[in-house]
Amino acid sequence: MLHGHGDDVHKFRNITINFSSNISGKTDLSGLYRRLTKRMKCVAAYPEPEPSGLEAQIAAMYGIQPDEVCVTNGATEAIYLIAQTFRGMKSYVLQPTFSEYADASRLHGHTVKSIYSLDNIDDNADIVWLCNPNNPTGEARPENKLKELIKTHPSVCFVIDRSYEDFTYKKLFSAAEAAEWPQVILLHSATKRYAIPGLRLGYITASAALLQQIRIQRMPWSVNALAIEAGYFLFQDHPSAPSFFSDAHSAEPCAENASQSDAPPPFPALNELLAETERLRNAIENLKIAEVWPTDTHFFLMRLKTGKSALLKKYLAEEHGILIRNASNFEGLDDSFVRIATQTPEENSLLIKALEAWRSSFIY
């Protein structure tokens, strides 16, 4: 999937607005930059072979045990570690979704079957991979439905990618609940949560018995010293694990005794982000150029009524400096699908105007 990822801004000139990545480009990371600058000398020494200190901090945040957390070099390393640990299994992948689940499974000798409904899960599977909320659809599957499936299929291992868990109001079961099940693995992404894709920081939560099998596959020093330092900083003011978003959240430090330089990055209120997503969806629907799919988070799919997603992407990039995600390479989707991730109100309005111009020009 190296050439099918979002955020391929390097392929275009003069991109000024990026709707192609599900990562917020407007997160204020200045506090993190200051913290890492102060700790830059850490690159002159080896980090911990296993980031056990950070795992203990994350475990305390969720109210679970340190051996129920495994920190990884991004959620992608976690995906490949799991596929490697259970090599040769039969994997079901709930489509359309992130291609790495199937890619990692095939790399490690799994038999991969694509399914398109939770009702297609049966005991013939060894592993079920699903993303919740799902990329690219934005759908969050009902908590009670997932719990029912887990209990109904005790012989099936459920790998649930929760990279976008902080970007929805839909109820999701907790990491502590998941750790009590012997066959549930949750993936978490600091990349998405804090908009730090370049640092590569993710983690797995699961039962200690499951993680013991996965942990021995992890390469020593897979998580670099700066990523570990970033993790200590970013998770420092989150003693519990609810969404970091808050309707009352501001740019002030989260802890009373935290200085401005030591405060984790501020985020917009989730209700504002989702309200703006709905405004953008409605505006695009009113243009009557596409069927806009519902979503439970800040990104969504739209299916063009006429024309191809690649042509629209090229037009917006070259004529308006706007980058969108051509979603045609997701399994189960075709060349009429586009994924949009909500940006600022001003940028969203510019996208709407650009789509109006595209419609008026009859390029599509």
Tab-separated table of C-alpha atoms in Angstrom:
chain	number	residue	atom	x	y	z
A	1	MET	CA	0.000	0.000	0.000
A	2	LEU	CA	3.045	2.324	-0.023
A	3	HIS	CA	1.730	4.123	-3.086
A	4	GLY	CA	-1.942	4.046	-2.114
A	5	HIS	CA	-1.850	6.049	1.106
A	6	GLY	CA	-3.477	9.398	1.764
A	7	ASP	CA	-1.428	12.573	2.212
A	8	ASP	CA	0.580	12.132	-1.013
A	9	VAL	CA	1.238	15.864	-1.092
A	10	HIS	CA	4.766	15.248	-2.383
A	11	LYS	CA	3.299	14.389	-5.801
A	12	PHE	CA	1.834	17.851	-6.332
A	13	ARG	CA	3.009	21.451	-6.372
A	14	ASN	CA	1.456	24.287	-4.404
A	15	ILE	CA	-0.922	22.271	-2.222
A	16	THR	CA	-2.245	24.638	0.430
A	17	ILE	CA	-5.140	22.637	1.917
A	18	ASN	CA	-4.947	18.917	2.642
A	19	PHE	CA	-8.192	16.943	2.956
A	20	SER	CA	-6.526	13.653	2.038
A	21	SER	CA	-5.215	12.641	5.458
A	22	ASN	CA	-7.343	11.789	8.499
A	23	ILE	CA	-4.776	13.534	10.682
A	24	SER	CA	-5.560	17.073	11.785
A	25	GLY	CA	-3.080	19.479	10.269
A	26	LYS	CA	-4.025	22.241	12.688
A	27	THR	CA	-2.966	20.633	15.961
A	28	ASP	CA	-0.672	22.937	17.940
A	29	LEU	CA	2.476	20.911	18.556
A	30	SER	CA	4.638	23.792	19.762
A	31	GLY	CA	4.740	22.437	23.325
A	32	LEU	CA	5.904	19.057	22.060
A	33	TYR	CA	8.578	20.694	19.917
A	34	ARG	CA	9.907	22.583	22.949
A	35	ARG	CA	9.910	19.435	25.049
A	36	LEU	CA	11.780	17.387	22.442
A	37	THR	CA	14.270	20.187	21.878
A	38	LYS	CA	15.098	20.093	25.594
A	39	ARG	CA	15.504	16.315	25.466
A	40	MET	CA	17.363	16.112	22.166
A	41	LYS	CA	20.445	14.623	23.847
A	42	CYS	CA	18.496	11.383	24.214
A	43	VAL	CA	19.339	10.551	20.586
A	44	ALA	CA	22.989	10.068	21.644
A	45	ALA	CA	22.104	6.973	23.680
A	46	TYR	CA	20.134	3.817	23.047
A	47	PRO	CA	16.533	3.906	24.200
A	48	GLU	CA	15.108	1.116	26.320
A	49	PRO	CA	15.167	-2.131	24.281
A	50	GLU	CA	11.538	-2.428	25.341
A	51	PRO	CA	9.724	0.811	26.275
A	52	SER	CA	8.468	-0.588	29.585
A	53	GLY	CA	8.398	2.779	31.336
A	54	LEU	CA	6.038	4.244	28.768
A	55	GLU	CA	3.955	1.067	28.813
A	56	ALA	CA	3.513	1.452	32.564
A	57	GLN	CA	2.421	5.077	32.106
A	58	ILE	CA	-0.145	4.127	29.456
A	59	ALA	CA	-1.382	1.242	31.608
A	60	ALA	CA	-1.996	3.633	34.505
A	61	MET	CA	-3.930	5.901	32.137
A	62	TYR	CA	-6.317	3.053	31.275
A	63	GLY	CA	-6.424	1.415	34.693
A	64	ILE	CA	-4.853	-1.822	33.442
A	65	GLN	CA	-1.573	-3.647	34.126
A	66	PRO	CA	1.727	-2.806	32.349
A	67	ASP	CA	1.875	-6.308	30.856
A	68	GLU	CA	-1.439	-5.523	29.134
A	69	VAL	CA	0.205	-2.763	27.045
A	70	CYS	CA	2.737	-3.113	24.222
A	71	VAL	CA	4.152	0.105	22.707
A	72	THR	CA	5.021	-0.106	19.010
A	73	ASN	CA	6.565	1.878	16.180
A	74	GLY	CA	3.168	3.186	15.104
A	75	ALA	CA	-0.019	1.140	14.831
A	76	THR	CA	1.320	-0.297	11.572
A	77	GLU	CA	4.106	-2.169	13.377
A	78	ALA	CA	1.428	-3.544	15.694
A	79	ILE	CA	-0.521	-4.893	12.707
A	80	TYR	CA	2.527	-6.681	11.301
A	81	LEU	CA	3.554	-8.026	14.716
A	82	ILE	CA	0.121	-9.580	15.210
A	83	ALA	CA	0.142	-11.130	11.736
A	84	GLN	CA	3.637	-12.490	12.398
A	85	THR	CA	2.696	-13.873	15.809
A	86	PHE	CA	-0.244	-15.825	14.422
A	87	ARG	CA	1.308	-16.691	11.058
A	88	GLY	CA	-0.462	-19.135	8.800
A	89	MET	CA	-3.918	-18.480	10.227
A	90	LYS	CA	-7.206	-17.846	8.425
A	91	SER	CA	-7.963	-14.124	8.588
A	92	TYR	CA	-11.239	-12.397	7.834
A	93	VAL	CA	-10.964	-8.681	6.987
A	94	LEU	CA	-14.072	-6.506	7.262
A	95	GLN	CA	-14.006	-4.401	4.092
A	96	PRO	CA	-13.650	-1.712	2.858
A	97	THR	CA	-10.861	-0.808	5.239
A	98	PHE	CA	-7.157	-0.088	5.737
A	99	SER	CA	-5.199	-2.339	3.379
A	100	GLU	CA	-2.416	-3.192	5.841
A	101	TYR	CA	-4.514	-5.822	7.650
A	102	ALA	CA	-4.700	-7.952	4.520
A	103	ASP	CA	-1.169	-7.064	3.376
A	104	ALA	CA	0.391	-8.032	6.712
A	105	SER	CA	-1.661	-11.212	6.884
A	106	ARG	CA	-0.638	-12.334	3.395
A	107	LEU	CA	3.007	-11.524	4.112
A	108	HIS	CA	2.914	-13.956	7.028
A	109	GLY	CA	1.135	-16.774	5.243
A	110	HIS	CA	-2.451	-16.164	6.294
A	111	THR	CA	-5.378	-17.169	4.146
A	112	VAL	CA	-7.304	-13.909	3.764
A	113	LYS	CA	-11.043	-13.658	3.210
A	114	SER	CA	-12.787	-10.326	2.652
A	115	ILE	CA	-16.166	-9.901	4.313
A	116	TYR	CA	-18.557	-6.964	4.072
A	117	SER	CA	-20.795	-7.413	7.100
A	118	LEU	CA	-20.363	-8.314	10.762
A	119	ASP	CA	-22.969	-11.006	10.097
A	120	ASN	CA	-20.432	-12.809	7.880
A	121	ILE	CA	-18.197	-13.614	10.855
A	122	ASP	CA	-18.182	-17.319	11.730
A	123	ASP	CA	-16.020	-19.822	13.567
A	124	ASN	CA	-14.116	-20.748	10.409
A	125	ALA	CA	-12.015	-17.643	11.033
A	126	ASP	CA	-8.977	-17.690	13.289
A	127	ILE	CA	-8.655	-13.890	13.266
A	128	VAL	CA	-11.067	-11.092	12.387
A	129	TRP	CA	-9.577	-7.697	11.542
A	130	LEU	CA	-11.770	-4.631	11.779
A	131	CYS	CA	-11.291	-0.901	12.168
A	132	ASN	CA	-13.607	0.928	14.578
A	133	PRO	CA	-14.316	3.738	13.734
A	134	ASN	CA	-13.593	2.464	10.272
A	135	ASN	CA	-11.267	3.972	7.709
A	136	PRO	CA	-12.451	4.996	5.091
A	137	THR	CA	-16.191	4.957	5.881
A	138	GLY	CA	-16.138	6.680	9.286
A	139	GLU	CA	-18.615	4.125	10.644
A	140	ALA	CA	-18.363	3.114	14.317
A	141	ARG	CA	-19.858	-0.325	14.832
A	142	PRO	CA	-22.243	-0.642	17.793
A	143	GLU	CA	-20.558	-1.600	21.050
A	144	ASN	CA	-23.249	-4.149	21.937
A	145	LYS	CA	-22.960	-5.829	18.525
A	146	LEU	CA	-19.191	-6.248	18.881
A	147	LYS	CA	-19.508	-7.590	22.423
A	148	GLU	CA	-22.106	-10.081	21.247
A	149	LEU	CA	-19.816	-11.280	18.444
A	150	ILE	CA	-16.851	-11.648	20.785
A	151	LYS	CA	-18.886	-13.714	23.241
A	152	THR	CA	-20.531	-15.773	20.488
A	153	HIS	CA	-17.199	-16.686	18.843
A	154	PRO	CA	-14.792	-17.486	21.699
A	155	SER	CA	-12.417	-19.345	19.353
A	156	VAL	CA	-11.952	-16.290	17.089
A	157	CYS	CA	-9.348	-13.620	17.830
A	158	PHE	CA	-10.730	-10.122	17.201
A	159	VAL	CA	-8.150	-7.480	16.237
A	160	ILE	CA	-9.878	-4.101	16.515
A	161	ASP	CA	-8.016	-1.047	15.267
A	162	ARG	CA	-9.095	1.878	17.428
A	163	SER	CA	-6.860	4.520	15.808
A	164	TYR	CA	-9.801	6.936	15.505
A	165	GLU	CA	-11.385	6.191	18.875
A	166	ASP	CA	-10.994	9.777	20.105
A	167	PHE	CA	-12.835	11.242	17.132
A	168	THR	CA	-16.328	9.891	17.775
A	169	TYR	CA	-19.097	10.141	20.358
A	170	LYS	CA	-20.161	6.551	19.700
A	171	LYS	CA	-19.719	4.337	22.745
A	172	LEU	CA	-16.760	1.957	22.537
A	173	PHE	CA	-15.859	-0.655	25.120
A	174	SER	CA	-12.822	0.133	27.242
A	175	ALA	CA	-9.289	-1.223	27.100
A	176	ALA	CA	-9.876	-2.690	30.569
A	177	GLU	CA	-12.898	-4.615	29.300
A	178	ALA	CA	-10.946	-5.852	26.274
A	179	ALA	CA	-8.085	-7.068	28.486
A	180	GLU	CA	-10.524	-9.346	30.324
A	181	TRP	CA	-11.305	-11.240	27.111
A	182	PRO	CA	-8.729	-13.856	26.104
A	183	GLN	CA	-9.144	-13.217	22.355
A	184	VAL	CA	-9.467	-9.432	21.882
A	185	ILE	CA	-6.631	-7.143	20.749
A	186	LEU	CA	-7.053	-3.365	20.529
A	187	LEU	CA	-4.749	-1.148	18.458
A	188	HIS	CA	-4.271	2.501	19.422
A	189	SER	CA	-2.537	5.318	17.551
A	190	ALA	CA	-0.789	8.347	19.000
A	191	THR	CA	-0.212	9.262	15.349
A	192	LYS	CA	-3.909	10.027	14.901
A	193	ARG	CA	-4.618	11.165	18.432
A	194	TYR	CA	-1.868	13.779	18.525
A	195	ALA	CA	-1.144	14.340	14.814
A	196	ILE	CA	2.457	13.061	14.960
A	197	PRO	CA	2.798	10.655	11.999
A	198	GLY	CA	6.523	11.316	11.664
A	199	LEU	CA	7.311	10.026	15.161
A	200	ARG	CA	5.646	6.603	14.687
A	201	LEU	CA	4.070	5.843	18.052
A	202	GLY	CA	1.276	3.374	18.706
A	203	TYR	CA	0.409	0.682	21.207
A	204	ILE	CA	-1.562	-2.511	21.713
A	205	THR	CA	-3.806	-3.293	24.676
A	206	ALA	CA	-4.899	-6.879	25.309
A	207	SER	CA	-4.704	-9.617	27.898
A	208	ALA	CA	-1.241	-10.293	29.304
A	209	ALA	CA	-1.295	-13.793	27.818
A	210	LEU	CA	-1.937	-12.498	24.290
A	211	LEU	CA	0.638	-9.724	24.581
A	212	GLN	CA	3.270	-12.133	25.850
A	213	GLN	CA	3.056	-13.941	22.510
A	214	ILE	CA	3.156	-10.688	20.518
A	215	ARG	CA	5.889	-9.005	22.532
A	216	ILE	CA	8.505	-11.648	21.747
A	217	GLN	CA	8.142	-10.824	18.041
A	218	ARG	CA	8.956	-7.153	18.588
A	219	MET	CA	12.392	-6.088	17.405
A	220	PRO	CA	14.628	-4.586	20.136
A	221	TRP	CA	14.696	-0.764	20.047
A	222	SER	CA	11.805	-0.666	17.585
A	223	VAL	CA	10.532	2.517	19.267
A	224	ASN	CA	13.088	5.314	19.046
A	225	ALA	CA	14.136	7.594	21.899
A	226	LEU	CA	12.334	10.705	20.613
A	227	ALA	CA	9.087	8.791	20.177
A	228	ILE	CA	9.367	7.487	23.742
A	229	GLU	CA	10.036	11.008	25.046
A	230	ALA	CA	7.033	12.259	23.076
A	231	GLY	CA	4.907	9.520	24.616
A	232	TYR	CA	5.908	10.472	28.154
A	233	PHE	CA	4.990	14.072	27.378
A	234	LEU	CA	1.739	13.517	25.486
A	235	PHE	CA	0.248	11.065	27.965
A	236	GLN	CA	1.379	12.907	31.086
A	237	ASP	CA	-1.870	14.762	31.778
A	238	HIS	CA	-4.326	11.995	30.988
A	239	PRO	CA	-4.751	9.983	34.217
A	240	SER	CA	-7.739	8.156	32.742
A	241	ALA	CA	-8.574	7.107	29.218
A	242	PRO	CA	-11.691	8.909	28.000
A	243	SER	CA	-11.479	10.968	24.833
A	244	PHE	CA	-8.918	13.750	25.039
A	245	PHE	CA	-11.512	15.968	23.409
A	246	SER	CA	-13.752	17.986	25.667
A	247	ASP	CA	-16.440	20.489	24.876
A	248	ALA	CA	-14.756	22.741	27.399
A	249	HIS	CA	-11.214	22.031	26.221
A	250	SER	CA	-9.057	25.051	25.545
A	251	ALA	CA	-5.455	25.806	24.721
A	252	GLU	CA	-4.619	26.052	28.428
A	253	PRO	CA	-2.473	23.362	30.072
A	254	CYS	CA	-4.485	20.370	31.271
A	255	ALA	CA	-2.793	20.084	34.656
A	256	GLU	CA	-2.970	22.945	37.110
A	257	ASN	CA	0.771	22.851	37.731
A	258	ALA	CA	1.770	22.454	34.090
A	259	SER	CA	3.570	25.322	32.436
A	260	GLN	CA	2.753	26.481	28.920
A	261	SER	CA	5.920	24.807	27.640
A	262	ASP	CA	5.000	21.485	29.254
A	263	ALA	CA	1.363	21.341	28.185
A	264	PRO	CA	0.178	18.663	25.752
A	265	PRO	CA	-1.127	20.034	22.456
A	266	PRO	CA	-4.571	21.689	22.475
A	267	PHE	CA	-7.355	20.284	20.344
A	268	PRO	CA	-10.643	21.658	19.101
A	269	ALA	CA	-13.774	20.524	20.880
A	270	LEU	CA	-15.092	17.317	19.395
A	271	ASN	CA	-18.607	18.694	19.117
A	272	GLU	CA	-17.283	21.553	16.974
A	273	LEU	CA	-15.311	19.174	14.751
A	274	LEU	CA	-18.281	16.881	14.174
A	275	ALA	CA	-20.674	19.806	13.651
A	276	GLU	CA	-18.327	21.186	11.011
A	277	THR	CA	-18.157	17.736	9.416
A	278	GLU	CA	-21.935	17.709	9.133
A	279	ARG	CA	-21.944	21.214	7.623
A	280	LEU	CA	-19.399	20.143	5.030
A	281	ARG	CA	-21.288	16.942	4.210
A	282	ASN	CA	-24.571	18.816	3.758
A	283	ALA	CA	-22.972	21.465	1.570
A	284	ILE	CA	-21.466	18.834	-0.739
A	285	GLU	CA	-24.773	16.966	-0.867
A	286	ASN	CA	-26.527	20.187	-1.886
A	287	LEU	CA	-24.201	20.449	-4.893
A	288	LYS	CA	-25.777	17.188	-6.150
A	289	ILE	CA	-22.462	15.979	-7.544
A	290	ALA	CA	-22.119	13.012	-5.203
A	291	GLU	CA	-23.813	10.674	-2.803
A	292	VAL	CA	-22.311	11.588	0.591
A	293	TRP	CA	-22.123	8.674	3.018
A	294	PRO	CA	-23.032	9.074	6.707
A	295	THR	CA	-20.210	9.032	9.232
A	296	ASP	CA	-19.636	8.768	12.988
A	297	THR	CA	-16.387	10.715	12.928
A	298	HIS	CA	-14.579	13.584	11.182
A	299	PHE	CA	-13.972	11.952	7.782
A	300	PHE	CA	-16.400	10.524	5.265
A	301	LEU	CA	-16.800	8.949	1.850
A	302	MET	CA	-18.573	10.453	-1.115
A	303	ARG	CA	-19.453	8.652	-4.336
A	304	LEU	CA	-19.377	10.809	-7.447
A	305	LYS	CA	-22.497	10.648	-9.579
A	306	THR	CA	-20.504	11.437	-12.715
A	307	GLY	CA	-16.781	11.319	-13.414
A	308	LYS	CA	-13.836	9.646	-11.739
A	309	SER	CA	-12.189	10.375	-8.431
A	310	ALA	CA	-8.720	10.553	-10.002
A	311	LEU	CA	-9.825	13.356	-12.345
A	312	LEU	CA	-11.444	15.313	-9.536
A	313	LYS	CA	-8.317	14.912	-7.412
A	314	LYS	CA	-6.118	16.167	-10.267
A	315	TYR	CA	-8.402	19.144	-10.935
A	316	LEU	CA	-8.586	20.253	-7.287
A	317	ALA	CA	-4.835	19.883	-6.819
A	318	GLU	CA	-3.805	21.727	-9.974
A	319	GLU	CA	-6.494	24.408	-10.079
A	320	HIS	CA	-7.151	25.078	-6.386
A	321	GLY	CA	-4.194	23.723	-4.412
A	322	ILE	CA	-6.543	21.317	-2.605
A	323	LEU	CA	-5.661	17.669	-1.983
A	324	ILE	CA	-8.327	14.979	-1.505
A	325	ARG	CA	-8.089	11.202	-1.113
A	326	ASN	CA	-8.868	9.091	-4.151
A	327	ALA	CA	-10.500	6.123	-2.381
A	328	SER	CA	-10.682	3.805	-5.375
A	329	ASN	CA	-7.900	1.547	-4.065
A	330	PHE	CA	-9.878	0.460	-0.999
A	331	GLU	CA	-11.153	-3.060	-1.599
A	332	GLY	CA	-14.848	-2.978	-2.412
A	333	LEU	CA	-14.803	0.607	-3.697
A	334	ASP	CA	-14.478	1.781	-7.283
A	335	ASP	CA	-13.099	4.825	-9.107
A	336	SER	CA	-16.059	7.019	-8.137
A	337	PHE	CA	-15.180	7.177	-4.418
A	338	VAL	CA	-13.448	10.049	-2.631
A	339	ARG	CA	-12.626	10.389	1.072
A	340	ILE	CA	-12.694	13.801	2.722
A	341	ALA	CA	-11.339	14.673	6.192
A	342	THR	CA	-12.817	17.822	7.738
A	343	GLN	CA	-10.443	20.772	8.150
A	344	THR	CA	-11.072	24.322	9.403
A	345	PRO	CA	-14.367	26.063	8.537
A	346	GLU	CA	-12.504	28.439	6.216
A	347	GLU	CA	-10.750	25.603	4.385
A	348	ASN	CA	-13.954	23.597	4.146
A	349	SER	CA	-15.690	26.570	2.552
A	350	LEU	CA	-12.900	26.818	-0.015
A	351	LEU	CA	-13.382	23.152	-0.870
A	352	ILE	CA	-17.101	23.735	-1.384
A	353	LYS	CA	-16.376	26.647	-3.737
A	354	ALA	CA	-13.830	24.553	-5.643
A	355	LEU	CA	-16.369	21.753	-6.065
A	356	GLU	CA	-18.905	24.296	-7.313
A	357	ALA	CA	-16.362	25.458	-9.890
A	358	TRP	CA	-15.688	21.861	-10.930
A	359	ARG	CA	-19.395	21.264	-11.389
A	360	SER	CA	-19.829	24.475	-13.392
A	361	SER	CA	-16.878	23.715	-15.657
A	362	PHE	CA	-18.359	20.346	-16.702
A	363	ILE	CA	-14.952	18.784	-16.235
A	364	TYR	CA	-16.636	15.882	-14.527
